[in-house]
Amino acid sequence: MVPTRFVAPGEETPLPEDGHFVVKPAVSAGARDSARYTPAQHDLAARHIAALHRAGSTAMVQPYLTRIEEGERALVFLGGVFSHALRKGPVLGEAGVIDNAREAHPDLVPHQPSAAELALARAALAAVPGRDPLLYARVDLARADDGAPVVMELELVEPNLFTAHSRSGLERFADVVRDRATAG
């Protein structure tokens, strides 16, 4: 998982002194209210965190992964079984800019996940407490600077499953919902 510091309203956190970093709300969609910053932009990042706190949100501070420019990988699981995956283009633009008007999931293309990506996604889902298997889930991965996959997000509540990009995924989703609804 990407190293993450959670900053609840009323808390303060030291911001990274070297390397770009990201500030975003703990609950969001499509990178809304998210931005990357340079070490020279601490004041701007602190104002961003304060704005998130005023809105009642916990902020997350993460290192900016330079390989994110290659895009995130979205792995979709239906009924606990891997269904399909897409590569999403990068969404954070110029440092210090919060651009909520940008496209949430640009440049979607089919992706064949590596064995390491599948293993990591399955491990992330295995860590989720509660009913097993989940009806649906999306695990968003990126590559760390050393090339290893890391979990960016675990989407469990109303995720975009990108079924418009996978007819078989749409059919599997309908089957999983039907099977769950008719199960005793």
Coordinates of N, CA and C in Angstrom, one line a residue:
M1 N 0.9 -1.2 0.0 CA 0.0 0.0 0.0 C 0.9 1.2 0.0
V2 N 0.4 2.3 -0.7 CA 1.1 3.5 -0.7 C 1.2 4.1 0.8
P3 N 2.4 4.4 1.2 CA 2.5 5.0 2.6 C 1.6 6.2 2.7
T4 N 0.7 6.2 3.7 CA -0.3 7.2 3.9 C -0.4 7.7 5.3
R5 N -0.5 9.0 5.4 CA -0.7 9.6 6.7 C -2.1 10.2 6.7
F6 N -3.0 9.8 7.6 CA -4.3 10.3 7.7 C -4.3 11.5 8.7
V7 N -4.9 12.6 8.3 CA -4.9 13.8 9.2 C -6.4 14.2 9.4
A8 N -6.9 13.8 10.6 CA -8.2 14.1 11.0 C -8.4 15.6 11.3
P9 N -9.6 16.1 11.1 CA -9.8 17.5 11.5 C -9.3 17.8 12.9
G10 N -8.6 18.9 13.1 CA -8.0 19.3 14.3 C -6.6 18.8 14.5
E11 N -6.2 17.9 13.7 CA -4.8 17.4 13.8 C -3.9 18.1 12.8
E12 N -2.7 18.1 13.1 CA -1.7 18.7 12.2 C -0.7 17.6 11.8
T13 N -0.1 17.7 10.7 CA 0.9 16.8 10.3 C 2.1 17.5 9.6
P14 N 3.3 17.0 9.9 CA 4.4 17.6 9.1 C 4.3 17.1 7.6
L15 N 4.5 18.0 6.7 CA 4.5 17.7 5.3 C 5.8 17.3 4.8
P16 N 5.9 16.4 3.8 CA 7.2 15.9 3.3 C 8.2 17.0 2.9
E17 N 9.4 16.9 3.3 CA 10.4 17.9 3.0 C 11.1 17.7 1.7
D18 N 11.0 16.4 1.2 CA 11.6 16.2 -0.1 C 10.7 15.3 -1.0
G19 N 10.7 15.6 -2.2 CA 9.8 14.9 -3.1 C 8.4 15.4 -3.2
H20 N 7.8 15.2 -4.3 CA 6.4 15.7 -4.5 C 5.5 14.8 -3.6
F21 N 4.3 15.3 -3.2 CA 3.4 14.5 -2.4 C 2.0 14.9 -2.8
V22 N 1.0 14.1 -2.4 CA -0.4 14.3 -2.7 C -1.2 14.5 -1.5
V23 N -2.2 15.4 -1.6 CA -3.1 15.6 -0.5 C -4.5 15.4 -1.1
K24 N -5.3 14.5 -0.4 CA -6.6 14.2 -0.9 C -7.5 13.8 0.2
P25 N -8.8 13.9 0.0 CA -9.7 13.5 1.1 C -9.7 12.0 1.3
A26 N -10.0 11.5 2.5 CA -10.0 10.1 2.7 C -11.2 9.4 2.0
V27 N -12.3 10.1 1.7 CA -13.4 9.6 0.9 C -13.6 10.5 -0.2
S28 N -13.5 10.0 -1.4 CA -13.6 10.8 -2.6 C -13.9 9.9 -3.8
A29 N -14.1 10.4 -5.0 CA -14.3 9.7 -6.2 C -13.6 10.4 -7.3
G30 N -12.9 9.7 -8.2 CA -12.3 10.3 -9.4 C -11.3 11.4 -9.1
A31 N -10.6 11.2 -8.0 CA -9.5 12.2 -7.6 C -10.1 13.6 -7.3
R32 N -11.4 13.7 -6.9 CA -12.0 14.9 -6.6 C -11.3 15.5 -5.4
D33 N -11.1 16.8 -5.4 CA -10.4 17.6 -4.3 C -9.0 17.0 -3.9
S34 N -8.3 16.5 -4.9 CA -7.0 16.0 -4.8 C -6.0 16.8 -5.6
A35 N -4.8 16.9 -5.0 CA -3.7 17.6 -5.8 C -2.4 17.2 -5.3
R36 N -1.4 17.4 -6.2 CA 0.0 17.0 -5.8 C 0.7 18.4 -5.5
Y37 N 1.7 18.3 -4.7 CA 2.5 19.4 -4.3 C 4.0 19.2 -4.3
T38 N 4.8 20.2 -4.4 CA 6.2 20.1 -4.3 C 6.5 20.5 -2.9
P39 N 7.8 20.2 -2.4 CA 8.1 20.7 -1.0 C 8.1 22.2 -0.9
A40 N 8.2 22.9 -1.9 CA 8.1 24.4 -1.8 C 6.7 24.9 -1.7
Q41 N 5.7 24.0 -1.8 CA 4.3 24.4 -1.7 C 3.6 24.0 -0.4
H42 N 4.4 23.9 0.7 CA 3.8 23.5 2.0 C 2.6 24.4 2.4
D43 N 2.7 25.7 2.2 CA 1.6 26.6 2.6 C 0.3 26.3 1.8
L44 N 0.5 26.1 0.5 CA -0.7 25.8 -0.4 C -1.3 24.4 0.1
A45 N -0.4 23.4 0.3 CA -0.9 22.1 0.8 C -1.6 22.2 2.2
A46 N -1.1 23.0 3.1 CA -1.7 23.2 4.4 C -3.1 23.9 4.2
R47 N -3.2 24.8 3.3 CA -4.5 25.4 3.1 C -5.5 24.4 2.5
H48 N -5.0 23.5 1.6 CA -5.8 22.4 1.1 C -6.3 21.5 2.2
I49 N -5.4 21.1 3.1 CA -5.8 20.3 4.2 C -6.8 21.0 5.1
A50 N -6.6 22.3 5.4 CA -7.6 23.0 6.2 C -8.9 23.1 5.5
A51 N -9.0 23.2 4.2 CA -10.2 23.2 3.5 C -11.0 21.9 3.6
L52 N -10.2 20.8 3.5 CA -10.8 19.5 3.7 C -11.3 19.3 5.1
H53 N -10.6 19.8 6.1 CA -11.1 19.7 7.5 C -12.3 20.6 7.7
R54 N -12.4 21.8 7.1 CA -13.6 22.6 7.2 C -14.8 21.9 6.6
A55 N -14.6 21.1 5.6 CA -15.7 20.3 5.0 C -16.0 19.0 5.8
G56 N -15.3 18.8 6.9 CA -15.5 17.6 7.8 C -14.8 16.4 7.3
S57 N -13.8 16.5 6.4 CA -13.1 15.4 5.8 C -11.8 15.2 6.5
T58 N -11.4 13.9 6.6 CA -10.0 13.6 7.0 C -9.2 13.7 5.7
A59 N -8.0 14.3 5.9 CA -7.1 14.4 4.7 C -6.1 13.2 4.7
M60 N -5.7 12.9 3.5 CA -4.6 11.9 3.4 C -3.4 12.5 2.7
V61 N -2.2 12.2 3.2 CA -1.0 12.7 2.6 C -0.2 11.5 2.2
Q62 N 0.2 11.5 0.9 CA 0.9 10.3 0.4 C 2.1 10.9 -0.5
P63 N 3.1 10.1 -0.6 CA 4.2 10.4 -1.6 C 3.6 10.3 -3.0
Y64 N 4.0 11.2 -3.8 CA 3.6 11.2 -5.2 C 4.5 10.1 -5.9
L65 N 3.8 9.1 -6.5 CA 4.5 8.1 -7.2 C 4.8 8.5 -8.6
T66 N 6.1 8.6 -8.9 CA 6.4 9.2 -10.3 C 5.9 8.3 -11.4
R67 N 5.8 7.0 -11.1 CA 5.3 6.0 -12.2 C 3.8 6.1 -12.3
I68 N 3.1 6.9 -11.5 CA 1.7 7.1 -11.7 C 1.4 7.6 -13.1
E69 N 2.4 8.3 -13.7 CA 2.2 8.8 -15.1 C 1.9 7.7 -16.1
E70 N 2.3 6.4 -15.7 CA 2.0 5.3 -16.5 C 0.5 4.9 -16.4
G71 N -0.2 5.5 -15.4 CA -1.6 5.2 -15.2 C -1.8 4.2 -14.0
E72 N -3.0 4.2 -13.5 CA -3.4 3.3 -12.5 C -4.0 2.1 -13.2
R73 N -4.0 0.9 -12.5 CA -4.6 -0.3 -13.0 C -5.9 -0.5 -12.1
A74 N -7.0 -0.6 -12.7 CA -8.3 -0.9 -11.9 C -8.6 -2.4 -12.2
L75 N -8.6 -3.2 -11.1 CA -8.9 -4.6 -11.2 C -10.3 -4.8 -10.6
V76 N -11.2 -5.3 -11.3 CA -12.6 -5.5 -10.9 C -12.8 -6.9 -10.5
F77 N -13.4 -7.1 -9.3 CA -13.8 -8.4 -8.8 C -15.3 -8.5 -8.6
L78 N -15.9 -9.6 -9.1 CA -17.4 -9.7 -9.0 C -17.6 -11.1 -8.3
G79 N -18.3 -11.0 -7.2 CA -18.5 -12.2 -6.4 C -17.2 -12.9 -5.9
G80 N -16.2 -12.1 -5.7 CA -14.9 -12.5 -5.2 C -14.0 -13.1 -6.3
V81 N -14.4 -13.0 -7.6 CA -13.7 -13.6 -8.7 C -13.2 -12.4 -9.6
F82 N -11.9 -12.5 -10.0 CA -11.4 -11.4 -10.9 C -12.2 -11.5 -12.2
S83 N -12.7 -10.3 -12.6 CA -13.5 -10.2 -13.8 C -12.7 -9.5 -15.0
H84 N -12.3 -8.3 -14.8 CA -11.6 -7.6 -15.8 C -10.8 -6.4 -15.2
A85 N -9.9 -5.9 -16.1 CA -9.1 -4.8 -15.6 C -8.9 -3.7 -16.7
L86 N -8.7 -2.5 -16.3 CA -8.4 -1.4 -17.2 C -7.2 -0.6 -16.6
R87 N -6.5 0.0 -17.6 CA -5.5 1.0 -17.2 C -6.2 2.4 -17.3
K88 N -6.1 3.2 -16.3 CA -6.6 4.6 -16.3 C -5.4 5.5 -16.4
G89 N -5.6 6.5 -17.3 CA -4.6 7.5 -17.4 C -4.4 8.4 -16.2
P90 N -3.3 9.1 -16.0 CA -3.1 9.9 -14.9 C -4.1 11.1 -14.8
V91 N -4.5 11.5 -13.6 CA -5.5 12.5 -13.4 C -5.0 13.8 -12.8
L92 N -3.9 13.7 -12.0 CA -3.4 14.9 -11.3 C -2.5 15.6 -12.3
G93 N -2.7 16.9 -12.5 CA -2.0 17.7 -13.4 C -0.9 18.5 -12.7
E94 N -0.8 19.7 -13.0 CA 0.2 20.6 -12.5 C 0.2 20.7 -11.0
A95 N 1.4 20.7 -10.4 CA 1.5 20.7 -9.0 C 0.8 21.9 -8.4
G96 N 0.1 21.7 -7.3 CA -0.6 22.8 -6.6 C -2.0 23.2 -7.2
V97 N -2.5 22.4 -8.2 CA -3.7 22.7 -8.8 C -4.8 21.7 -8.5
I98 N -5.9 22.1 -7.9 CA -7.0 21.2 -7.7 C -8.0 21.4 -8.9
D99 N -8.1 20.4 -9.7 CA -8.9 20.6 -11.0 C -10.1 19.6 -10.9
N100 N -11.2 20.0 -10.3 CA -12.3 19.1 -10.2 C -13.1 19.0 -11.5
A101 N -12.8 19.8 -12.5 CA -13.5 19.8 -13.8 C -12.9 18.7 -14.7
R102 N -11.7 18.2 -14.4 CA -11.1 17.2 -15.3 C -11.8 15.9 -15.3
E103 N -11.5 15.1 -16.4 CA -12.1 13.8 -16.5 C -11.7 12.9 -15.4
A104 N -12.6 12.2 -14.7 CA -12.2 11.4 -13.6 C -11.4 10.1 -14.0
H105 N -11.7 9.6 -15.1 CA -11.0 8.3 -15.5 C -10.6 8.5 -17.0
P106 N -9.6 9.2 -17.3 CA -9.2 9.4 -18.7 C -8.4 8.2 -19.3
D107 N -8.5 8.1 -20.6 CA -7.7 7.2 -21.3 C -7.8 5.8 -20.9
L108 N -9.0 5.3 -20.7 CA -9.2 3.9 -20.3 C -8.9 2.9 -21.4
V109 N -8.1 1.9 -21.1 CA -7.7 0.9 -22.0 C -7.7 -0.4 -21.3
P110 N -8.1 -1.5 -22.0 CA -8.0 -2.8 -21.3 C -6.6 -3.1 -20.8
H111 N -6.6 -3.9 -19.7 CA -5.3 -4.2 -19.1 C -5.3 -5.7 -18.7
Q112 N -4.2 -6.4 -19.0 CA -4.0 -7.7 -18.5 C -3.1 -7.7 -17.3
P113 N -3.7 -7.9 -16.1 CA -2.9 -7.8 -14.9 C -1.8 -8.8 -14.8
S114 N -0.7 -8.5 -14.3 CA 0.4 -9.4 -14.0 C 0.0 -10.3 -12.8
A115 N 0.8 -11.4 -12.7 CA 0.5 -12.3 -11.5 C 0.7 -11.5 -10.2
A116 N 1.7 -10.6 -10.2 CA 2.0 -9.8 -8.9 C 0.8 -8.9 -8.7
E117 N 0.2 -8.3 -9.7 CA -0.9 -7.4 -9.5 C -2.1 -8.2 -9.0
L118 N -2.4 -9.3 -9.6 CA -3.5 -10.1 -9.1 C -3.3 -10.6 -7.7
A119 N -2.1 -11.0 -7.4 CA -1.9 -11.5 -6.0 C -2.1 -10.4 -5.0
L120 N -1.6 -9.2 -5.3 CA -1.7 -8.0 -4.4 C -3.2 -7.7 -4.2
A121 N -3.9 -7.6 -5.3 CA -5.4 -7.3 -5.3 C -6.1 -8.3 -4.4
R122 N -5.8 -9.6 -4.6 CA -6.5 -10.6 -3.9 C -6.2 -10.5 -2.4
A123 N -4.9 -10.2 -2.1 CA -4.5 -10.0 -0.7 C -5.2 -8.8 0.0
A124 N -5.4 -7.7 -0.8 CA -6.1 -6.6 -0.3 C -7.6 -6.9 0.0
L125 N -8.2 -7.7 -0.9 CA -9.6 -8.1 -0.6 C -9.7 -9.0 0.5
A126 N -8.7 -9.9 0.7 CA -8.8 -10.9 1.8 C -8.7 -10.2 3.2
A127 N -8.2 -9.0 3.2 CA -8.0 -8.2 4.4 C -9.3 -7.5 4.8
V128 N -10.3 -7.5 3.9 CA -11.6 -6.8 4.2 C -12.4 -7.7 5.2
P129 N -12.8 -7.1 6.3 CA -13.7 -7.9 7.2 C -15.1 -8.0 6.7
G130 N -15.8 -9.0 7.2 CA -17.3 -9.1 6.8 C -17.5 -10.2 5.9
R131 N -18.6 -10.0 5.2 CA -19.1 -11.1 4.3 C -18.1 -11.4 3.2
D132 N -18.0 -12.7 3.0 CA -17.0 -13.2 2.0 C -17.8 -14.1 1.0
P133 N -17.8 -14.0 -0.2 CA -17.0 -12.9 -0.9 C -17.9 -11.7 -1.1
L134 N -17.2 -10.6 -1.3 CA -17.9 -9.3 -1.6 C -18.7 -9.4 -2.9
L135 N -19.8 -8.8 -3.0 CA -20.6 -8.8 -4.2 C -19.8 -8.2 -5.3
Y136 N -19.1 -7.1 -5.1 CA -18.3 -6.4 -6.0 C -17.2 -5.6 -5.3
A137 N -16.1 -5.4 -6.0 CA -15.0 -4.6 -5.5 C -14.1 -4.2 -6.6
R138 N -13.4 -3.0 -6.4 CA -12.4 -2.6 -7.4 C -11.1 -2.3 -6.6
V139 N -10.0 -2.8 -7.1 CA -8.8 -2.6 -6.4 C -7.9 -1.8 -7.4
D140 N -7.6 -0.5 -7.0 CA -6.8 0.3 -7.9 C -5.3 0.2 -7.5
L141 N -4.5 -0.1 -8.4 CA -3.0 -0.3 -8.2 C -2.2 0.7 -9.0
A142 N -1.1 1.0 -8.6 CA -0.1 1.8 -9.3 C 1.3 1.1 -9.1
R143 N 2.3 1.6 -9.8 CA 3.6 1.1 -9.6 C 4.4 2.0 -8.7
A144 N 5.1 1.4 -7.8 CA 6.0 2.2 -7.0 C 7.2 2.5 -7.8
D145 N 8.1 3.4 -7.3 CA 9.3 3.7 -8.1 C 10.2 2.6 -8.5
D146 N 10.1 1.5 -7.7 CA 10.9 0.3 -8.0 C 10.2 -0.7 -9.0
G147 N 9.0 -0.3 -9.4 CA 8.2 -1.1 -10.3 C 7.2 -2.0 -9.7
A148 N 7.3 -2.2 -8.4 CA 6.4 -3.2 -7.7 C 5.0 -2.6 -7.6
P149 N 3.9 -3.4 -7.8 CA 2.6 -2.8 -7.6 C 2.3 -2.5 -6.2
V150 N 1.5 -1.4 -6.0 CA 1.1 -1.0 -4.7 C -0.4 -0.6 -4.8
V151 N -1.1 -0.8 -3.7 CA -2.5 -0.5 -3.6 C -2.7 1.0 -3.5
M152 N -3.4 1.6 -4.4 CA -3.8 3.0 -4.3 C -5.1 3.2 -3.5
E153 N -6.1 2.4 -3.9 CA -7.4 2.5 -3.4 C -8.1 1.1 -3.4
L154 N -9.0 0.9 -2.4 CA -9.8 -0.2 -2.4 C -11.2 0.3 -2.5
E155 N -11.9 0.1 -3.6 CA -13.2 0.7 -3.9 C -14.3 -0.3 -3.6
L156 N -15.0 -0.1 -2.5 CA -16.0 -1.1 -2.0 C -17.4 -0.6 -2.0
V157 N -17.6 0.7 -2.0 CA -18.9 1.4 -2.0 C -19.2 2.1 -3.3
E158 N -20.1 1.6 -4.0 CA -20.5 2.2 -5.3 C -19.3 2.5 -6.2
P159 N -18.4 1.6 -6.4 CA -17.3 1.9 -7.4 C -17.8 1.8 -8.8
N160 N -17.1 2.6 -9.7 CA -17.3 2.4 -11.1 C -16.6 1.1 -11.5
L161 N -17.4 0.1 -11.9 CA -16.9 -1.2 -12.3 C -16.5 -1.3 -13.8
F162 N -16.6 -0.2 -14.5 CA -16.2 -0.1 -15.9 C -16.8 -1.2 -16.7
T163 N -18.1 -1.5 -16.4 CA -18.8 -2.6 -17.2 C -19.0 -2.1 -18.6
A164 N -19.1 -0.8 -18.9 CA -19.2 -0.4 -20.3 C -18.0 -0.8 -21.1
H165 N -16.9 -1.1 -20.5 CA -15.7 -1.5 -21.2 C -15.5 -3.0 -21.2
S166 N -16.4 -3.7 -20.7 CA -16.3 -5.2 -20.6 C -17.7 -5.8 -20.6
R167 N -18.1 -6.2 -21.8 CA -19.4 -6.8 -22.0 C -19.5 -8.1 -21.1
S168 N -18.5 -8.9 -21.1 CA -18.5 -10.1 -20.3 C -18.6 -9.7 -18.8
G169 N -17.9 -8.6 -18.4 CA -18.0 -8.2 -17.0 C -19.4 -7.8 -16.6
L170 N -20.1 -7.1 -17.6 CA -21.5 -6.7 -17.3 C -22.3 -8.0 -17.1
E171 N -22.2 -9.0 -17.9 CA -22.9 -10.2 -17.8 C -22.6 -10.9 -16.5
R172 N -21.3 -11.0 -16.2 CA -20.9 -11.6 -14.9 C -21.5 -10.9 -13.7
F173 N -21.6 -9.5 -13.8 CA -22.1 -8.7 -12.7 C -23.6 -9.1 -12.5
A174 N -24.3 -9.1 -13.6 CA -25.8 -9.5 -13.6 C -25.9 -10.9 -13.0
D175 N -25.1 -11.8 -13.3 CA -25.2 -13.2 -12.8 C -24.9 -13.2 -11.3
V176 N -23.9 -12.5 -10.9 CA -23.5 -12.4 -9.4 C -24.7 -11.8 -8.6
V177 N -25.3 -10.8 -9.1 CA -26.4 -10.1 -8.4 C -27.6 -11.1 -8.3
R178 N -27.9 -11.7 -9.4 CA -29.0 -12.7 -9.5 C -28.7 -13.8 -8.5
D179 N -27.5 -14.4 -8.5 CA -27.2 -15.5 -7.6 C -27.2 -15.1 -6.2
R180 N -26.8 -13.9 -5.9 CA -26.8 -13.4 -4.5 C -28.2 -13.2 -4.0
A181 N -29.1 -12.7 -4.9 CA -30.5 -12.4 -4.6 C -31.3 -13.7 -4.4
T182 N -30.9 -14.7 -5.1 CA -31.7 -16.0 -4.9 C -31.1 -17.0 -4.0
A183 N -29.9 -16.6 -3.4 CA -29.3 -17.5 -2.4 C -30.1 -17.5 -1.1
G184 N -30.1 -18.7 -0.5 CA -30.8 -18.8 0.8 C -30.0 -18.2 1.9

